[in-house]
Amino acid sequence: MNIDLSGRRALVSGSSQGIGLAIATELARAGAAVIVNGRGKERTEQAAATISDRLPGADVTAVAADLATAEGAAQLRDRVPDLDILVNNLGIFGARPVLEIDDDEWRRYFEVNVLSAVRLTRTYLPGMMDRGWGRVLNIASDSAVAIPVEMVHYGMTKTALLAVTRGFAKAAAGSGVTVNSVIVGPTHTPGVEMFVEELVGDDLSWEEAQRRFMREHRPNSLIQRLIEPAEIGNMVVYLSSDQASVTTGGALRADGGYVDSILP
């Protein structure tokens, strides 16, 4: 399948590292003009430079803004008034016993992981609908449907994203715009490496720590390894393409078979 996103402008929120950076890289590889986003100017520009180094000639722009806030979303809108592809990837996660999560932390997780996506979709979806083409993708998680006991607050936000996705897809019905979520499984990122160390300790080699983490904390994985971020990017590229024109309102799984269900 030859996917060509030339002429499309894409934004990936929270793309200065990890899964977001991999998604931005794969969209650029497919020909899209990509806007990389992060909170800090230096780090965001470095991420854009990384993509340019990997893909000479790629159209990559860095826009630093805290998209977890209304002010940051407004700054982005001023810099980028229109988009063809919106990937809501921004998110935070961490382990904490559910009885120790206070009101402020519940609010913070909701605002960063859910409300940021709602704001950006509300900003860019109308223009996509007016033009008769667009893609909105929300990066969810296996934690949306298999709530992990060590981070219920994170799982809650990803469940909410599935509902948000379905609702906005209905709002865009018949417009030529699709809205989908991607259910991501356990993925190899620097943040996850630190998370693995928190759970299994830091006295093991990375390979052994990863195997122990998957065996003890993610035993449902059918690939029995962490997913590489570029593998998530491949799914996003497909869903951003014309070839995915009839897929909307869905929760597509790039989870290594982790969710033990035929449907999400």
Coordinates of C-alpha atoms in Angstrom, one line a residue:
M1 CA 0.0 0.0 0.0
N2 CA 1.5 3.3 -1.1
I3 CA 0.4 6.1 1.3
D4 CA 1.1 9.6 0.2
L5 CA 0.2 12.4 2.5
S6 CA 1.7 15.2 0.4
G7 CA -0.2 18.4 0.6
R8 CA -1.6 17.5 4.1
R9 CA -0.7 19.5 7.2
A10 CA -0.5 17.5 10.4
L11 CA -0.1 18.5 14.0
V12 CA 1.0 16.0 16.7
S13 CA 0.5 17.3 20.2
G14 CA 3.2 16.3 22.8
S15 CA 5.6 15.3 20.0
S16 CA 8.9 16.4 21.4
Q17 CA 9.8 12.8 22.4
G18 CA 8.5 9.2 22.6
I19 CA 5.4 8.1 20.8
G20 CA 4.5 11.6 19.6
L21 CA 7.9 12.1 18.0
A22 CA 7.7 8.7 16.3
I23 CA 4.2 9.6 15.0
A24 CA 5.4 12.9 13.7
T25 CA 8.4 11.2 12.0
E26 CA 6.2 8.7 10.2
L27 CA 3.7 11.3 9.0
A28 CA 6.6 13.3 7.6
R29 CA 8.0 10.2 6.0
A30 CA 4.7 9.8 4.2
G31 CA 4.9 13.4 2.9
A32 CA 2.8 15.4 5.3
A33 CA 3.9 18.9 6.5
V34 CA 4.3 18.2 10.2
I35 CA 4.0 20.5 13.2
V36 CA 5.9 19.3 16.2
N37 CA 4.7 20.5 19.6
G38 CA 6.0 20.5 23.1
R39 CA 6.0 22.9 26.1
G40 CA 9.6 24.0 25.9
K41 CA 11.0 25.9 22.8
E42 CA 14.4 24.3 22.9
R43 CA 13.2 20.8 23.2
T44 CA 10.5 21.2 20.6
E45 CA 13.0 22.7 18.1
Q46 CA 15.4 19.9 18.8
A47 CA 12.6 17.3 18.0
A48 CA 11.9 19.1 14.7
A49 CA 15.6 19.1 13.9
T50 CA 15.8 15.3 14.7
I51 CA 13.1 14.6 12.1
S52 CA 14.8 16.9 9.5
D53 CA 18.0 15.1 10.1
R54 CA 16.4 11.7 9.6
L55 CA 14.3 12.8 6.6
P56 CA 16.2 15.5 4.6
G57 CA 13.7 17.7 2.8
A58 CA 10.9 17.0 5.2
D59 CA 8.5 20.0 5.9
V60 CA 8.7 20.2 9.7
T61 CA 7.8 23.2 12.0
A62 CA 8.2 23.5 15.7
V63 CA 5.5 25.2 17.8
A64 CA 6.1 25.4 21.5
A65 CA 2.9 25.7 23.5
D66 CA 1.4 24.1 26.6
L67 CA -1.6 22.5 25.1
A68 CA -2.9 21.4 28.5
T69 CA -4.1 25.0 28.9
A70 CA -6.6 27.1 27.1
E71 CA -3.9 29.8 26.7
G72 CA -1.6 27.4 25.0
A73 CA -4.3 26.1 22.7
A74 CA -5.0 29.8 21.7
Q75 CA -1.3 30.4 21.0
L76 CA -1.3 27.3 18.7
R77 CA -4.4 28.4 16.9
D78 CA -2.8 31.8 16.2
R79 CA 0.2 30.1 14.7
V80 CA -1.6 27.3 12.9
P81 CA -5.1 28.4 11.9
D82 CA -5.9 25.2 9.8
L83 CA -5.0 21.6 9.9
D84 CA -5.8 18.5 7.8
I85 CA -4.6 16.0 10.4
L86 CA -4.8 16.4 14.1
V87 CA -3.2 13.8 16.4
N88 CA -4.0 14.3 20.0
N89 CA -1.1 12.5 21.6
L90 CA -0.3 14.7 24.6
G91 CA -0.6 12.8 27.9
I92 CA 0.9 12.1 31.2
F93 CA 1.0 8.9 33.2
G94 CA 2.5 7.5 36.5
A95 CA 1.9 4.9 39.1
R96 CA 0.0 5.8 42.3
P97 CA -2.3 3.8 44.6
V98 CA -5.9 4.9 43.8
L99 CA -6.7 5.7 47.4
E100 CA -3.8 8.2 47.5
I101 CA -4.9 10.2 44.4
D102 CA -6.2 13.6 45.5
D103 CA -8.6 15.9 43.8
D104 CA -5.9 18.0 42.2
E105 CA -4.2 15.0 40.6
W106 CA -7.5 13.7 39.2
R107 CA -8.1 17.2 37.7
R108 CA -4.6 17.4 36.3
Y109 CA -4.8 14.1 34.5
F110 CA -8.2 15.0 33.0
E111 CA -7.1 18.4 31.9
V112 CA -3.8 17.1 30.3
N113 CA -5.0 13.8 28.8
V114 CA -8.6 14.6 27.9
L115 CA -9.4 18.3 27.8
S116 CA -6.4 19.1 25.7
A117 CA -7.8 16.8 23.0
V118 CA -11.3 18.2 23.3
R119 CA -10.0 21.8 22.9
L120 CA -7.9 21.1 19.8
T121 CA -10.7 19.0 18.2
R122 CA -13.2 21.8 18.9
T123 CA -10.7 24.3 17.3
Y124 CA -9.8 22.4 14.1
L125 CA -12.7 20.1 13.3
P126 CA -15.1 22.7 12.0
G127 CA -12.6 23.8 9.4
M128 CA -12.0 20.2 8.3
M129 CA -15.7 19.7 7.9
D130 CA -16.1 22.9 5.9
R131 CA -13.3 21.7 3.5
G132 CA -14.8 18.2 3.3
W133 CA -11.7 16.3 4.4
G134 CA -9.8 15.8 7.7
R135 CA -8.5 13.3 10.2
V136 CA -8.7 13.5 14.0
L137 CA -6.8 10.8 15.9
N138 CA -6.8 10.4 19.7
I139 CA -4.0 8.3 21.1
A140 CA -5.6 6.1 23.7
S141 CA -4.3 3.1 25.5
D142 CA -5.0 -0.5 26.5
S143 CA -5.5 1.1 29.9
A144 CA -8.7 2.5 28.6
V145 CA -10.3 -1.0 28.6
A146 CA -8.0 -2.9 31.0
I147 CA -7.7 -0.4 33.9
P148 CA -4.3 -1.0 35.6
V149 CA -4.6 -1.0 39.4
E150 CA -1.4 1.0 39.7
M151 CA -2.7 4.0 37.7
V152 CA -6.5 4.1 37.7
H153 CA -6.4 7.9 37.1
Y154 CA -4.5 7.4 33.8
G155 CA -6.9 4.6 32.7
M156 CA -9.9 6.8 33.4
T157 CA -8.6 9.5 31.0
K158 CA -8.0 7.0 28.2
T159 CA -11.5 5.6 28.7
A160 CA -12.8 9.1 28.4
L161 CA -10.9 9.6 25.1
L162 CA -12.8 6.6 23.6
A163 CA -16.1 8.3 24.4
V164 CA -14.8 11.7 23.2
T165 CA -13.7 10.1 19.9
R166 CA -17.1 8.5 19.3
G167 CA -18.9 11.7 20.1
F168 CA -16.9 13.9 17.8
A169 CA -17.1 11.3 15.0
K170 CA -20.9 11.6 15.2
A171 CA -20.6 15.4 15.0
A172 CA -18.6 15.0 11.8
A173 CA -21.0 12.5 10.2
G174 CA -21.3 12.8 6.5
S175 CA -18.6 15.5 6.2
G176 CA -15.7 13.5 4.8
V177 CA -13.8 13.9 8.1
T178 CA -13.0 10.8 10.2
V179 CA -12.4 10.7 13.9
N180 CA -10.7 7.7 15.5
S181 CA -8.8 6.6 18.5
V182 CA -5.7 4.3 18.6
I183 CA -5.5 1.9 21.5
V184 CA -1.7 1.7 22.2
G185 CA -0.3 -1.2 24.1
P186 CA 2.9 -1.2 26.3
T187 CA 5.4 0.8 24.3
H188 CA 9.1 1.3 24.6
T189 CA 9.8 4.9 25.5
P190 CA 12.2 6.6 27.9
G191 CA 9.2 7.3 30.2
V192 CA 8.2 3.7 30.2
E193 CA 11.7 2.6 30.9
M194 CA 11.6 4.7 34.1
F195 CA 8.1 3.3 34.9
V196 CA 9.5 -0.2 34.5
E197 CA 12.3 0.5 36.9
E198 CA 9.7 1.8 39.4
L199 CA 7.9 -1.5 39.3
V200 CA 10.6 -4.1 39.0
G201 CA 13.7 -2.2 40.4
D202 CA 16.8 -0.8 38.8
D203 CA 19.2 -3.6 39.6
L204 CA 18.4 -5.6 36.4
S205 CA 19.6 -5.2 32.9
W206 CA 17.1 -3.5 30.6
E207 CA 16.4 -6.8 28.7
E208 CA 15.7 -8.7 31.9
A209 CA 13.7 -5.8 33.4
Q210 CA 11.5 -5.6 30.3
R211 CA 10.9 -9.4 30.3
R212 CA 10.0 -9.3 34.0
F213 CA 7.7 -6.3 33.5
M214 CA 5.8 -8.0 30.7
R215 CA 5.6 -11.3 32.6
E216 CA 4.5 -9.8 35.9
H217 CA 2.6 -6.6 34.9
R218 CA 1.5 -7.1 31.3
P219 CA 1.1 -10.8 30.8
N220 CA -1.7 -10.5 28.3
S221 CA 0.6 -9.2 25.6
L222 CA 0.6 -11.6 22.6
I223 CA 3.9 -10.3 21.2
Q224 CA 5.5 -10.6 24.7
R225 CA 7.6 -7.5 24.2
L226 CA 7.2 -3.7 24.3
I227 CA 6.0 -2.1 21.1
E228 CA 8.4 0.2 19.3
P229 CA 7.0 3.8 18.8
A230 CA 7.4 3.7 15.0
E231 CA 4.9 0.8 15.0
I232 CA 2.3 3.1 16.5
G233 CA 3.3 5.7 13.9
N234 CA 2.5 3.2 11.1
M235 CA -1.1 2.9 12.4
V236 CA -1.5 6.6 12.6
V237 CA -0.2 7.1 9.0
Y238 CA -2.7 4.6 7.7
L239 CA -5.6 6.2 9.6
S240 CA -4.5 9.6 8.3
S241 CA -4.7 8.4 4.7
D242 CA -7.4 8.4 2.0
Q243 CA -7.2 4.6 2.2
A244 CA -8.9 4.7 5.7
S245 CA -11.8 6.8 4.4
V246 CA -14.5 4.5 5.8
T247 CA -13.0 4.0 9.2
T248 CA -14.5 6.5 11.7
G249 CA -15.8 6.5 15.3
G250 CA -13.6 3.5 16.0
A251 CA -11.0 2.4 18.5
L252 CA -8.2 0.8 16.5
R253 CA -5.8 -1.5 18.3
A254 CA -2.0 -1.2 18.0
D255 CA -1.6 -3.0 21.3
G256 CA 0.3 -6.2 20.5
G257 CA -2.8 -8.2 21.3
Y258 CA -2.8 -7.0 24.9
V259 CA -6.5 -6.4 25.2
D260 CA -8.1 -9.8 25.7
S261 CA -11.2 -9.1 23.6
I262 CA -12.3 -9.4 20.0
L263 CA -13.6 -5.8 20.2
P264 CA -12.3 -3.0 22.5

